[in-house]
PDB file of C-alpha atoms in Angstrom:
ATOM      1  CA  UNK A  27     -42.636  -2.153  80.664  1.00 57.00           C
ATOM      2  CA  UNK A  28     -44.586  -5.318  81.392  1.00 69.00           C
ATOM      3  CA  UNK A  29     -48.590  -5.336  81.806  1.00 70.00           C
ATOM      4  CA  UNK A  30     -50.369  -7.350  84.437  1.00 78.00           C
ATOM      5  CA  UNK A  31     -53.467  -8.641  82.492  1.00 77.00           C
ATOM      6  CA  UNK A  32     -56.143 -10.837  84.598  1.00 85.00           C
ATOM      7  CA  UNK A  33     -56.315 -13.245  81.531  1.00 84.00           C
ATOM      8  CA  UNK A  34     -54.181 -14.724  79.077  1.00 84.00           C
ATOM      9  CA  UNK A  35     -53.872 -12.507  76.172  1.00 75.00           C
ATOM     10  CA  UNK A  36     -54.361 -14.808  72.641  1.00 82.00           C
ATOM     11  CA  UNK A  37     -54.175 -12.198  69.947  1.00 82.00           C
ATOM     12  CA  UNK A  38     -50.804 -10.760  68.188  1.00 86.00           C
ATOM     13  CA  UNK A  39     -50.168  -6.792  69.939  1.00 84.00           C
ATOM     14  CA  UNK A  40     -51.770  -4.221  67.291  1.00 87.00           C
ATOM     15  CA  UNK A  41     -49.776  -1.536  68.498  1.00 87.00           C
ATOM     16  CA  UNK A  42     -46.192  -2.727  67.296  1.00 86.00           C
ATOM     17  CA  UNK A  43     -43.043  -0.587  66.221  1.00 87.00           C
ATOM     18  CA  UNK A  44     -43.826  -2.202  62.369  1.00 88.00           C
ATOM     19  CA  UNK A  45     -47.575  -0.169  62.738  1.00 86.00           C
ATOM     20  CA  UNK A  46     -46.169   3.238  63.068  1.00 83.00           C
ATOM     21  CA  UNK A  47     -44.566   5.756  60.751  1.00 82.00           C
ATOM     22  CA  UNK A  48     -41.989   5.784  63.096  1.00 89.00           C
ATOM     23  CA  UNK A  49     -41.563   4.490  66.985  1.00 92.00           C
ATOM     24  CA  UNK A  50     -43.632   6.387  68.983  1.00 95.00           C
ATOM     25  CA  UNK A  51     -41.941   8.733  71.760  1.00 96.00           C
ATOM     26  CA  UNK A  52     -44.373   9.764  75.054  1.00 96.00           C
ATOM     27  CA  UNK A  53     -42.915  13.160  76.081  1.00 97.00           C
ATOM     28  CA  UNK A  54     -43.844  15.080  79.456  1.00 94.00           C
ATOM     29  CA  UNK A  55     -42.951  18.104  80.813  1.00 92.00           C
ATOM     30  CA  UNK A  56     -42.773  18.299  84.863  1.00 89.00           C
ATOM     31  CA  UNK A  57     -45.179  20.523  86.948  1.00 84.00           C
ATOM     32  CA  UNK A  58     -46.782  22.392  84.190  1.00 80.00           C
ATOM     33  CA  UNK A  59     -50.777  21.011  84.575  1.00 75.00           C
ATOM     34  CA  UNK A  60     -51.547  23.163  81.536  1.00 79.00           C
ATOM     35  CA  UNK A  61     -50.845  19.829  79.761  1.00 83.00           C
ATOM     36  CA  UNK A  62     -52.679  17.120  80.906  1.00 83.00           C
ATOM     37  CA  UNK A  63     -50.890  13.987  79.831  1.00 90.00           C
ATOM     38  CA  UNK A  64     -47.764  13.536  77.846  1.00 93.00           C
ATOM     39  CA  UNK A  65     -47.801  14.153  74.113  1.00 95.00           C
ATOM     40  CA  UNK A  66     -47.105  11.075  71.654  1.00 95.00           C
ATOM     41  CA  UNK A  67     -45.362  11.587  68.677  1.00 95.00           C
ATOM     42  CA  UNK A  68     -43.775   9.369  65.711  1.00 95.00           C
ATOM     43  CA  UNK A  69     -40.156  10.518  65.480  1.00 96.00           C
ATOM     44  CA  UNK A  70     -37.450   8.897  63.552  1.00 96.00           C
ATOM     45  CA  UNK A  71     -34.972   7.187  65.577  1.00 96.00           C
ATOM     46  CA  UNK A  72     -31.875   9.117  63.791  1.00 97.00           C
ATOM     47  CA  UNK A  73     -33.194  12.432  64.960  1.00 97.00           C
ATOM     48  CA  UNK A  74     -30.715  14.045  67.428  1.00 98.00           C
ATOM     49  CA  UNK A  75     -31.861  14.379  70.137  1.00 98.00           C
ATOM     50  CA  UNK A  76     -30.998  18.277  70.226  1.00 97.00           C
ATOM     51  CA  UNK A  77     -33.007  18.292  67.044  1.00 98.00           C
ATOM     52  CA  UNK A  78     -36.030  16.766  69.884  1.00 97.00           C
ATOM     53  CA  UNK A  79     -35.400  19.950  72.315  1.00 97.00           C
ATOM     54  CA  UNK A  80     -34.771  23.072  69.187  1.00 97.00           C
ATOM     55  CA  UNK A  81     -37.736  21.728  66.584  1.00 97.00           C
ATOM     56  CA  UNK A  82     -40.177  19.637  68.383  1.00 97.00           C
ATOM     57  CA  UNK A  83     -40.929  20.933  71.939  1.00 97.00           C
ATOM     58  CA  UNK A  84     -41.280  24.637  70.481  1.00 97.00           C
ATOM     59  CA  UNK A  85     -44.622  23.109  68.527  1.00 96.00           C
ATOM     60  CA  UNK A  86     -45.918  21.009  71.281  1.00 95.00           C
ATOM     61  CA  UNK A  87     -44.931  23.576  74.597  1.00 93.00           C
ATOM     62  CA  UNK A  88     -43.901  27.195  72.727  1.00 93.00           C
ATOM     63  CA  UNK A  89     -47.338  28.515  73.817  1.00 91.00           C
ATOM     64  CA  UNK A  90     -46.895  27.656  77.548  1.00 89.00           C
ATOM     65  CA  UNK A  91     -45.494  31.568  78.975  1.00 87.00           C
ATOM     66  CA  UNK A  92     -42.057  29.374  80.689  1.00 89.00           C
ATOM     67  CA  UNK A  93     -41.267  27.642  77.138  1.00 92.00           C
ATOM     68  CA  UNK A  94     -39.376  30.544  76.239  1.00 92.00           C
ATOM     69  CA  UNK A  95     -37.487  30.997  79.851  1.00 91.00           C
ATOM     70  CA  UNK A  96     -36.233  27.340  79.999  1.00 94.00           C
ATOM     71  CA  UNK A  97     -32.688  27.071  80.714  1.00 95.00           C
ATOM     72  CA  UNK A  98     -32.032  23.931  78.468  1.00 95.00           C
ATOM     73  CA  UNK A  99     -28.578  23.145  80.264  1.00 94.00           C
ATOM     74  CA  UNK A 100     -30.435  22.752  83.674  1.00 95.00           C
ATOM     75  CA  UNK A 101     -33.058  21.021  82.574  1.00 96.00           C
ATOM     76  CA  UNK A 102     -33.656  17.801  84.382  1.00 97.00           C
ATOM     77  CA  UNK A 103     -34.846  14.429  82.014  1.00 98.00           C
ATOM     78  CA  UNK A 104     -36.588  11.302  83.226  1.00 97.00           C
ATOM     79  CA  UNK A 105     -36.771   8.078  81.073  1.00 96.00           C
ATOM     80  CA  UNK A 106     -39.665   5.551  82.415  1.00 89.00           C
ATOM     81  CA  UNK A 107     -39.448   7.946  85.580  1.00 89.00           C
ATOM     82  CA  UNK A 108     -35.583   7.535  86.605  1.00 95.00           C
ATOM     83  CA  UNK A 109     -33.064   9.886  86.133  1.00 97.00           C
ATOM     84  CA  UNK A 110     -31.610  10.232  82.769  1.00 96.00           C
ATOM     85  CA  UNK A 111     -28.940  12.157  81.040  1.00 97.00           C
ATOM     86  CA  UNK A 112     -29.351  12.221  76.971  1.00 97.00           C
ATOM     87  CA  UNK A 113     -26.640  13.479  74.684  1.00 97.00           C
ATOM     88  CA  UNK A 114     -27.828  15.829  72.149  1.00 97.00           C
ATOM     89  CA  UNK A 115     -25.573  14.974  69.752  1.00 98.00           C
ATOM     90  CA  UNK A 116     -26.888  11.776  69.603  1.00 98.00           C
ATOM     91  CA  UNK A 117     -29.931   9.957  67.899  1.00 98.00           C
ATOM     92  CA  UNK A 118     -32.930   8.912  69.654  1.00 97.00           C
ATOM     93  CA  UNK A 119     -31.798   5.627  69.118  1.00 97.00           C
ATOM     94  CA  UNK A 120     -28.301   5.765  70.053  1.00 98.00           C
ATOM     95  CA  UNK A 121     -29.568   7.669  73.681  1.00 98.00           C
ATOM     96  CA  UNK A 122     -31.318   4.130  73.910  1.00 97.00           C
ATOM     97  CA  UNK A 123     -34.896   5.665  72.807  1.00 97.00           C
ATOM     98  CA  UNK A 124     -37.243   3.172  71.481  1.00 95.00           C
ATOM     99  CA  UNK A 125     -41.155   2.806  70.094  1.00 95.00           C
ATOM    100  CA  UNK A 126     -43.197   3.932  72.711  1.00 95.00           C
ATOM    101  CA  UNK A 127     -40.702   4.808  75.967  1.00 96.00           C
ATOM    102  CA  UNK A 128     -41.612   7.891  78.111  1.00 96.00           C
ATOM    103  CA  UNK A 129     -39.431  10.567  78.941  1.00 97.00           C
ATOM    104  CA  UNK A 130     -40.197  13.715  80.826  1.00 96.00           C
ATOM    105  CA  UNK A 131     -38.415  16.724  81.935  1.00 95.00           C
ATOM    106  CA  UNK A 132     -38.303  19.053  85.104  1.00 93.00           C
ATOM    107  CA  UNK A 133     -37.425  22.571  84.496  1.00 93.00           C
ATOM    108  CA  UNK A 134     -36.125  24.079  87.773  1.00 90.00           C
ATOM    109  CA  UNK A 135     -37.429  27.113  89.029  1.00 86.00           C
ATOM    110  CA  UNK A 136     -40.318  27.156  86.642  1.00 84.00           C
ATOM    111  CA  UNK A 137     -43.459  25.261  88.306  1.00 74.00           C
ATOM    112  CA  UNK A 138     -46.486  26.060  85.936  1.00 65.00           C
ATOM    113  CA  UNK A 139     -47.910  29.833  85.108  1.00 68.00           C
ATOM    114  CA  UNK A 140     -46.909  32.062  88.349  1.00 64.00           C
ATOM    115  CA  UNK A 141     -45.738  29.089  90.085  1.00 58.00           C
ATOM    116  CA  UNK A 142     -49.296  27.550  90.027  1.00 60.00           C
ATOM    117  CA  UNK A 143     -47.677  23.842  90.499  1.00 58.00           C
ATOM    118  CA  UNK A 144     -46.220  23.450  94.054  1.00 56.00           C
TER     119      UNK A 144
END
């Protein structure tokens, strides 16, 4: 992702990968406004990515009321807003994750509490 700055930019980037406990991951879920924004976490790159969906979304999402009726297999993922398909038998890194990409998911059929999001 580039940046369109309105001046040249003379000082080194104090938000690099070597900064970080890990590279940091921007993660959205679709339609559900109870969240304003995505979360950002520091998650090692040889995390499977199933490992992302089964341990990490339960803490950030589990206390939205459609966590628990997510269909997983029909879940729809975005990666910098197109279309993506991860394997979740793969790492982060190896589904081509890096420090500080954004991915977001669509959960059909659920649109927010009572369908609040349409």
């Amino acid at each position: 992702m580039s940046v369109a700055a309105v001046k040249e930019y003379r000082f080194p980037a104090q938000d690099t990968v070597d900064k970080f406990p890990a590279p940091l991951l921007y993660i959205g879920w679709e339609d559900h406004l109870m969240f304003c924004a995505p979360f950002c976490l520091p998650l090692p790159p040889t995390m499977p990515f199933g490992a992302l969906i089964s341990d990490v979304l339960p803490g950030l999402y589990g206390y939205h009321p459609d966590f628990a009726r997510i269909d997983w297999t029909q879940a729809q993922w975005f990666k910098s807003g197109q279309p993506w398909t991860p394997d979740p038998a793969k790492s982060l890194a190896d589904n081509g994750l890096k420090h500080k990409d954004a991915i977001r998911f669509r959960t059909p059929g659920l649109t927010g509490i009572k369908g609040s999001h349409h």
